[in-house]
């Protein structure tokens, strides 16, 4: 059963001047748009995630309550559901153009305004690359977006985060069967290597020290966790899709557009929305220090650090109930304001 | 000019029962053994390092003063100078046996006792895997070693550190030209990928945030730092040597021997030597939390955390003068006791 719809945006001129032919945004919705058309929550997906992976935060007992809000979950371009190297007819595989966070958010804005004629966005929220899109929503549409709640993400990819992702890309490309993106069969060894590289980054040192992979996630040993969790996560992905999303991530910067002309501080000051920014204490690539710098420049933002040893995965998939509850409570508070 | 000597240990039965045929330990010495034969400092090398890479900490104006001490720098087995996959006649390449930290230290002990007839070790000191060997010296020879000063290392490789190294190995092995170790030409793409993966780990988030790669190390941009520092570090290595050292590192545990039978706490309690243990605040794979646990179990140890944003590289090659001075001062104090 297809649990999502597709917004056909036509041929879209991207930020870098190239054209995404027959651009599509796959999206899922939860709840109903009210008569005032102002109960919209936009909740973009993350790296290698899709709309279904966002559902853990949506529910009648949650802040993202579909009885009250019209929740729209647009898939990130490149994730295999929205326009992607793996499904593009006009520019498949390595010919797929570079798509920025800005391009994603302007496409999502068209979805909300053209398809749903939404009058306001009550909240833009997301995890990781989803958080980067939430920040971009706030900076691009300050009079349209009332609140943002980015968690375990950043308004601009840090240099260290960029370097970490260079390692991920290099591990994939070291597999010669990748053939510069022209592979006939999936470069499985490269994708497994991506999983193994990611494994050290996706949770914290303390997570592994406390053996949460065994005690909380139920894997029988460390190797089965690496294989069953990390390798499995990436071997199901298309390699060019992966690289498309990584390029988007590495270039993420809410000020990299005509509105802000690269002035990062001005872009942060431009976020009028009430904001709750939630890094995790032990996140290895979106460390709370970066979030604190961002919040310090935002006029209407509060920093709420998730106290957790789950690292970046404090915000992942509701894996950890305590962290999920922390995030849910913070969003409840934000929506009540 | 050959700046080192070689200790020929004969055929050595290793801890796991296999035989290292014609085992050798390449070593450099600085200063002279005194008449009492008790002024020895043993200063083992680190992952991918060699004796020359240890020289930054040795000098007449330093704690490791060759006018006063006889400083012996044994090369880690597998590093291409001591017995290694790349130089072994009997068991070259992937046939090279697994060599533990214990095997390294017992070989080094033979070097000191058989070759030099040293009566005591005044200090065992080292960085990273060198620190792991210093810990092992303290635990194996408690009545022979007077002091240890491990910096940016651990007495046992943590689960997280193990996972990080899985990523490094996978990046190398994803290169099909590696051919399970039977490569005819060096698997350059895999070795470059190792460098790119390592780049995110070897310094801290704050190091990159502060642009120390540009401002302190003088690279013109981030990509040139990754290529010129990180890729260059690993493309000069033999891939099987790299994997041999990684296997040693991943299995490092001062209690993994008959003396301690895997009882890690007992092994730490067994270190009688006065110890100064120096992690760096921002080390991503030897975090200070692990060192604090170790010091808490050692009877005669002090924790001195290097306050630095240089991460693991706070202890590398004297790259950062402030951190190098911190380490030197701490060792001076320890030697004065």
mmCIF file with all atom_site columns, N, CA, C and O in Angstrom, chain A residues 3 9 52 74 84 88 94 118 122 126 154 157 162 200 223 291 302 319-320 330 337:
data_model
loop_
_atom_site.group_PDB
_atom_site.id
_atom_site.type_symbol
_atom_site.label_atom_id
_atom_site.label_alt_id
_atom_site.label_comp_id
_atom_site.label_asym_id
_atom_site.label_entity_id
_atom_site.label_seq_id
_atom_site.pdbx_PDB_ins_code
_atom_site.Cartn_x
_atom_site.Cartn_y
_atom_site.Cartn_z
_atom_site.occupancy
_atom_site.B_iso_or_equiv
_atom_site.pdbx_formal_charge
_atom_site.auth_seq_id
_atom_site.auth_comp_id
_atom_site.auth_asym_id
_atom_site.auth_atom_id
_atom_site.pdbx_PDB_model_num
ATOM 1  N N  . UNK A 1 3   ? 1.721  4.682  0.984   1.00 0.00 ? 3   UNK A N  1
ATOM 2  C CA . UNK A 1 3   ? 1.304  5.503  2.121   1.00 0.00 ? 3   UNK A CA 1
ATOM 3  C C  . UNK A 1 3   ? 1.735  6.948  1.968   1.00 0.00 ? 3   UNK A C  1
ATOM 4  O O  . UNK A 1 3   ? 1.901  7.660  2.948   1.00 0.00 ? 3   UNK A O  1
ATOM 5  N N  . UNK A 1 9   ? 6.159  19.168 -9.271  1.00 0.00 ? 9   UNK A N  1
ATOM 6  C CA . UNK A 1 9   ? 6.531  20.592 -9.273  1.00 0.00 ? 9   UNK A CA 1
ATOM 7  C C  . UNK A 1 9   ? 6.958  21.085 -10.651 1.00 0.00 ? 9   UNK A C  1
ATOM 8  O O  . UNK A 1 9   ? 7.325  22.253 -10.804 1.00 0.00 ? 9   UNK A O  1
ATOM 9  N N  . UNK A 1 52  ? 7.888  7.505  6.549   1.00 0.00 ? 52  UNK A N  1
ATOM 10 C CA . UNK A 1 52  ? 7.484  6.518  7.558   1.00 0.00 ? 52  UNK A CA 1
ATOM 11 C C  . UNK A 1 52  ? 8.410  6.546  8.780   1.00 0.00 ? 52  UNK A C  1
ATOM 12 O O  . UNK A 1 52  ? 7.979  6.283  9.905   1.00 0.00 ? 52  UNK A O  1
ATOM 13 N N  . UNK A 1 74  ? 7.389  16.007 4.154   1.00 0.00 ? 74  UNK A N  1
ATOM 14 C CA . UNK A 1 74  ? 7.977  15.926 2.817   1.00 0.00 ? 74  UNK A CA 1
ATOM 15 C C  . UNK A 1 74  ? 9.297  15.151 2.855   1.00 0.00 ? 74  UNK A C  1
ATOM 16 O O  . UNK A 1 74  ? 10.113 15.343 3.755   1.00 0.00 ? 74  UNK A O  1
ATOM 17 N N  . UNK A 1 84  ? 15.084 11.716 -7.229  1.00 0.00 ? 84  UNK A N  1
ATOM 18 C CA . UNK A 1 84  ? 16.344 11.145 -6.763  1.00 0.00 ? 84  UNK A CA 1
ATOM 19 C C  . UNK A 1 84  ? 17.121 10.577 -7.940  1.00 0.00 ? 84  UNK A C  1
ATOM 20 O O  . UNK A 1 84  ? 16.531 10.255 -8.979  1.00 0.00 ? 84  UNK A O  1
ATOM 21 N N  . UNK A 1 88  ? 15.076 9.206  -11.242 1.00 0.00 ? 88  UNK A N  1
ATOM 22 C CA . UNK A 1 88  ? 14.962 10.262 -12.243 1.00 0.00 ? 88  UNK A CA 1
ATOM 23 C C  . UNK A 1 88  ? 15.060 9.672  -13.648 1.00 0.00 ? 88  UNK A C  1
ATOM 24 O O  . UNK A 1 88  ? 15.927 8.836  -13.925 1.00 0.00 ? 88  UNK A O  1
ATOM 25 N N  . UNK A 1 94  ? 24.593 9.451  -11.610 1.00 0.00 ? 94  UNK A N  1
ATOM 26 C CA . UNK A 1 94  ? 25.533 10.547 -11.344 1.00 0.00 ? 94  UNK A CA 1
ATOM 27 C C  . UNK A 1 94  ? 25.189 11.829 -12.110 1.00 0.00 ? 94  UNK A C  1
ATOM 28 O O  . UNK A 1 94  ? 25.793 12.864 -11.850 1.00 0.00 ? 94  UNK A O  1
ATOM 29 N N  . UNK A 1 118 ? -1.888 26.657 2.293   1.00 0.00 ? 118 UNK A N  1
ATOM 30 C CA . UNK A 1 118 ? -1.722 26.901 3.729   1.00 0.00 ? 118 UNK A CA 1
ATOM 31 C C  . UNK A 1 118 ? -1.382 28.366 3.981   1.00 0.00 ? 118 UNK A C  1
ATOM 32 O O  . UNK A 1 118 ? -0.586 28.966 3.251   1.00 0.00 ? 118 UNK A O  1
ATOM 33 N N  . UNK A 1 122 ? 2.497  26.505 11.555  1.00 0.00 ? 122 UNK A N  1
ATOM 34 C CA . UNK A 1 122 ? 2.534  26.614 13.015  1.00 0.00 ? 122 UNK A CA 1
ATOM 35 C C  . UNK A 1 122 ? 3.886  26.165 13.567  1.00 0.00 ? 122 UNK A C  1
ATOM 36 O O  . UNK A 1 122 ? 4.362  26.671 14.588  1.00 0.00 ? 122 UNK A O  1
ATOM 37 N N  . UNK A 1 126 ? 12.252 18.985 12.832  1.00 0.00 ? 126 UNK A N  1
ATOM 38 C CA . UNK A 1 126 ? 12.947 17.875 12.201  1.00 0.00 ? 126 UNK A CA 1
ATOM 39 C C  . UNK A 1 126 ? 14.214 17.494 12.938  1.00 0.00 ? 126 UNK A C  1
ATOM 40 O O  . UNK A 1 126 ? 14.734 18.269 13.764  1.00 0.00 ? 126 UNK A O  1
ATOM 41 N N  . UNK A 1 154 ? 21.800 21.428 12.679  1.00 0.00 ? 154 UNK A N  1
ATOM 42 C CA . UNK A 1 154 ? 22.488 22.715 12.676  1.00 0.00 ? 154 UNK A CA 1
ATOM 43 C C  . UNK A 1 154 ? 21.923 23.589 11.571  1.00 0.00 ? 154 UNK A C  1
ATOM 44 O O  . UNK A 1 154 ? 21.306 23.097 10.625  1.00 0.00 ? 154 UNK A O  1
ATOM 45 N N  . UNK A 1 157 ? 26.218 23.316 8.199   1.00 0.00 ? 157 UNK A N  1
ATOM 46 C CA . UNK A 1 157 ? 27.081 22.165 8.453   1.00 0.00 ? 157 UNK A CA 1
ATOM 47 C C  . UNK A 1 157 ? 28.457 22.658 8.884   1.00 0.00 ? 157 UNK A C  1
ATOM 48 O O  . UNK A 1 157 ? 29.083 23.446 8.176   1.00 0.00 ? 157 UNK A O  1
ATOM 49 N N  . UNK A 1 162 ? 31.494 18.314 8.082   1.00 0.00 ? 162 UNK A N  1
ATOM 50 C CA . UNK A 1 162 ? 31.876 18.168 6.675   1.00 0.00 ? 162 UNK A CA 1
ATOM 51 C C  . UNK A 1 162 ? 32.970 17.104 6.527   1.00 0.00 ? 162 UNK A C  1
ATOM 52 O O  . UNK A 1 162 ? 32.908 16.241 5.654   1.00 0.00 ? 162 UNK A O  1
ATOM 53 N N  . UNK A 1 200 ? 30.642 4.482  14.455  1.00 0.00 ? 200 UNK A N  1
ATOM 54 C CA . UNK A 1 200 ? 31.350 5.184  15.520  1.00 0.00 ? 200 UNK A CA 1
ATOM 55 C C  . UNK A 1 200 ? 30.811 6.583  15.778  1.00 0.00 ? 200 UNK A C  1
ATOM 56 O O  . UNK A 1 200 ? 30.976 7.127  16.868  1.00 0.00 ? 200 UNK A O  1
ATOM 57 N N  . UNK A 1 223 ? 29.413 -6.997 17.031  1.00 0.00 ? 223 UNK A N  1
ATOM 58 C CA . UNK A 1 223 ? 29.476 -7.239 15.587  1.00 0.00 ? 223 UNK A CA 1
ATOM 59 C C  . UNK A 1 223 ? 28.068 -7.351 14.988  1.00 0.00 ? 223 UNK A C  1
ATOM 60 O O  . UNK A 1 223 ? 27.809 -6.820 13.908  1.00 0.00 ? 223 UNK A O  1
ATOM 61 N N  . UNK A 1 291 ? 25.170 24.525 18.523  1.00 0.00 ? 291 UNK A N  1
ATOM 62 C CA . UNK A 1 291 ? 23.785 24.986 18.715  1.00 0.00 ? 291 UNK A CA 1
ATOM 63 C C  . UNK A 1 291 ? 23.752 26.224 19.601  1.00 0.00 ? 291 UNK A C  1
ATOM 64 O O  . UNK A 1 291 ? 22.949 27.141 19.380  1.00 0.00 ? 291 UNK A O  1
ATOM 65 N N  . UNK A 1 302 ? 15.370 29.373 22.284  1.00 0.00 ? 302 UNK A N  1
ATOM 66 C CA . UNK A 1 302 ? 15.788 28.778 23.555  1.00 0.00 ? 302 UNK A CA 1
ATOM 67 C C  . UNK A 1 302 ? 16.582 27.509 23.256  1.00 0.00 ? 302 UNK A C  1
ATOM 68 O O  . UNK A 1 302 ? 16.215 26.731 22.381  1.00 0.00 ? 302 UNK A O  1
ATOM 69 N N  . UNK A 1 319 ? 14.074 5.643  19.293  1.00 0.00 ? 319 UNK A N  1
ATOM 70 C CA . UNK A 1 319 ? 14.790 4.472  19.821  1.00 0.00 ? 319 UNK A CA 1
ATOM 71 C C  . UNK A 1 319 ? 14.867 4.525  21.342  1.00 0.00 ? 319 UNK A C  1
ATOM 72 O O  . UNK A 1 319 ? 14.721 3.514  22.018  1.00 0.00 ? 319 UNK A O  1
ATOM 73 N N  . UNK A 1 320 ? 15.134 5.726  21.844  1.00 0.00 ? 320 UNK A N  1
ATOM 74 C CA . UNK A 1 320 ? 15.266 5.886  23.284  1.00 0.00 ? 320 UNK A CA 1
ATOM 75 C C  . UNK A 1 320 ? 14.042 6.636  23.816  1.00 0.00 ? 320 UNK A C  1
ATOM 76 O O  . UNK A 1 320 ? 13.815 7.801  23.498  1.00 0.00 ? 320 UNK A O  1
ATOM 77 N N  . UNK A 1 330 ? 9.212  19.207 24.961  1.00 0.00 ? 330 UNK A N  1
ATOM 78 C CA . UNK A 1 330 ? 9.693  20.527 24.538  1.00 0.00 ? 330 UNK A CA 1
ATOM 79 C C  . UNK A 1 330 ? 8.827  21.075 23.404  1.00 0.00 ? 330 UNK A C  1
ATOM 80 O O  . UNK A 1 330 ? 8.505  22.273 23.380  1.00 0.00 ? 330 UNK A O  1
ATOM 81 N N  . UNK A 1 337 ? 2.844  28.034 23.277  1.00 0.00 ? 337 UNK A N  1
ATOM 82 C CA . UNK A 1 337 ? 3.180  29.460 23.381  1.00 0.00 ? 337 UNK A CA 1
ATOM 83 C C  . UNK A 1 337 ? 2.496  30.276 22.288  1.00 0.00 ? 337 UNK A C  1
ATOM 84 O O  . UNK A 1 337 ? 2.410  29.850 21.153  1.00 0.00 ? 337 UNK A O  1
#
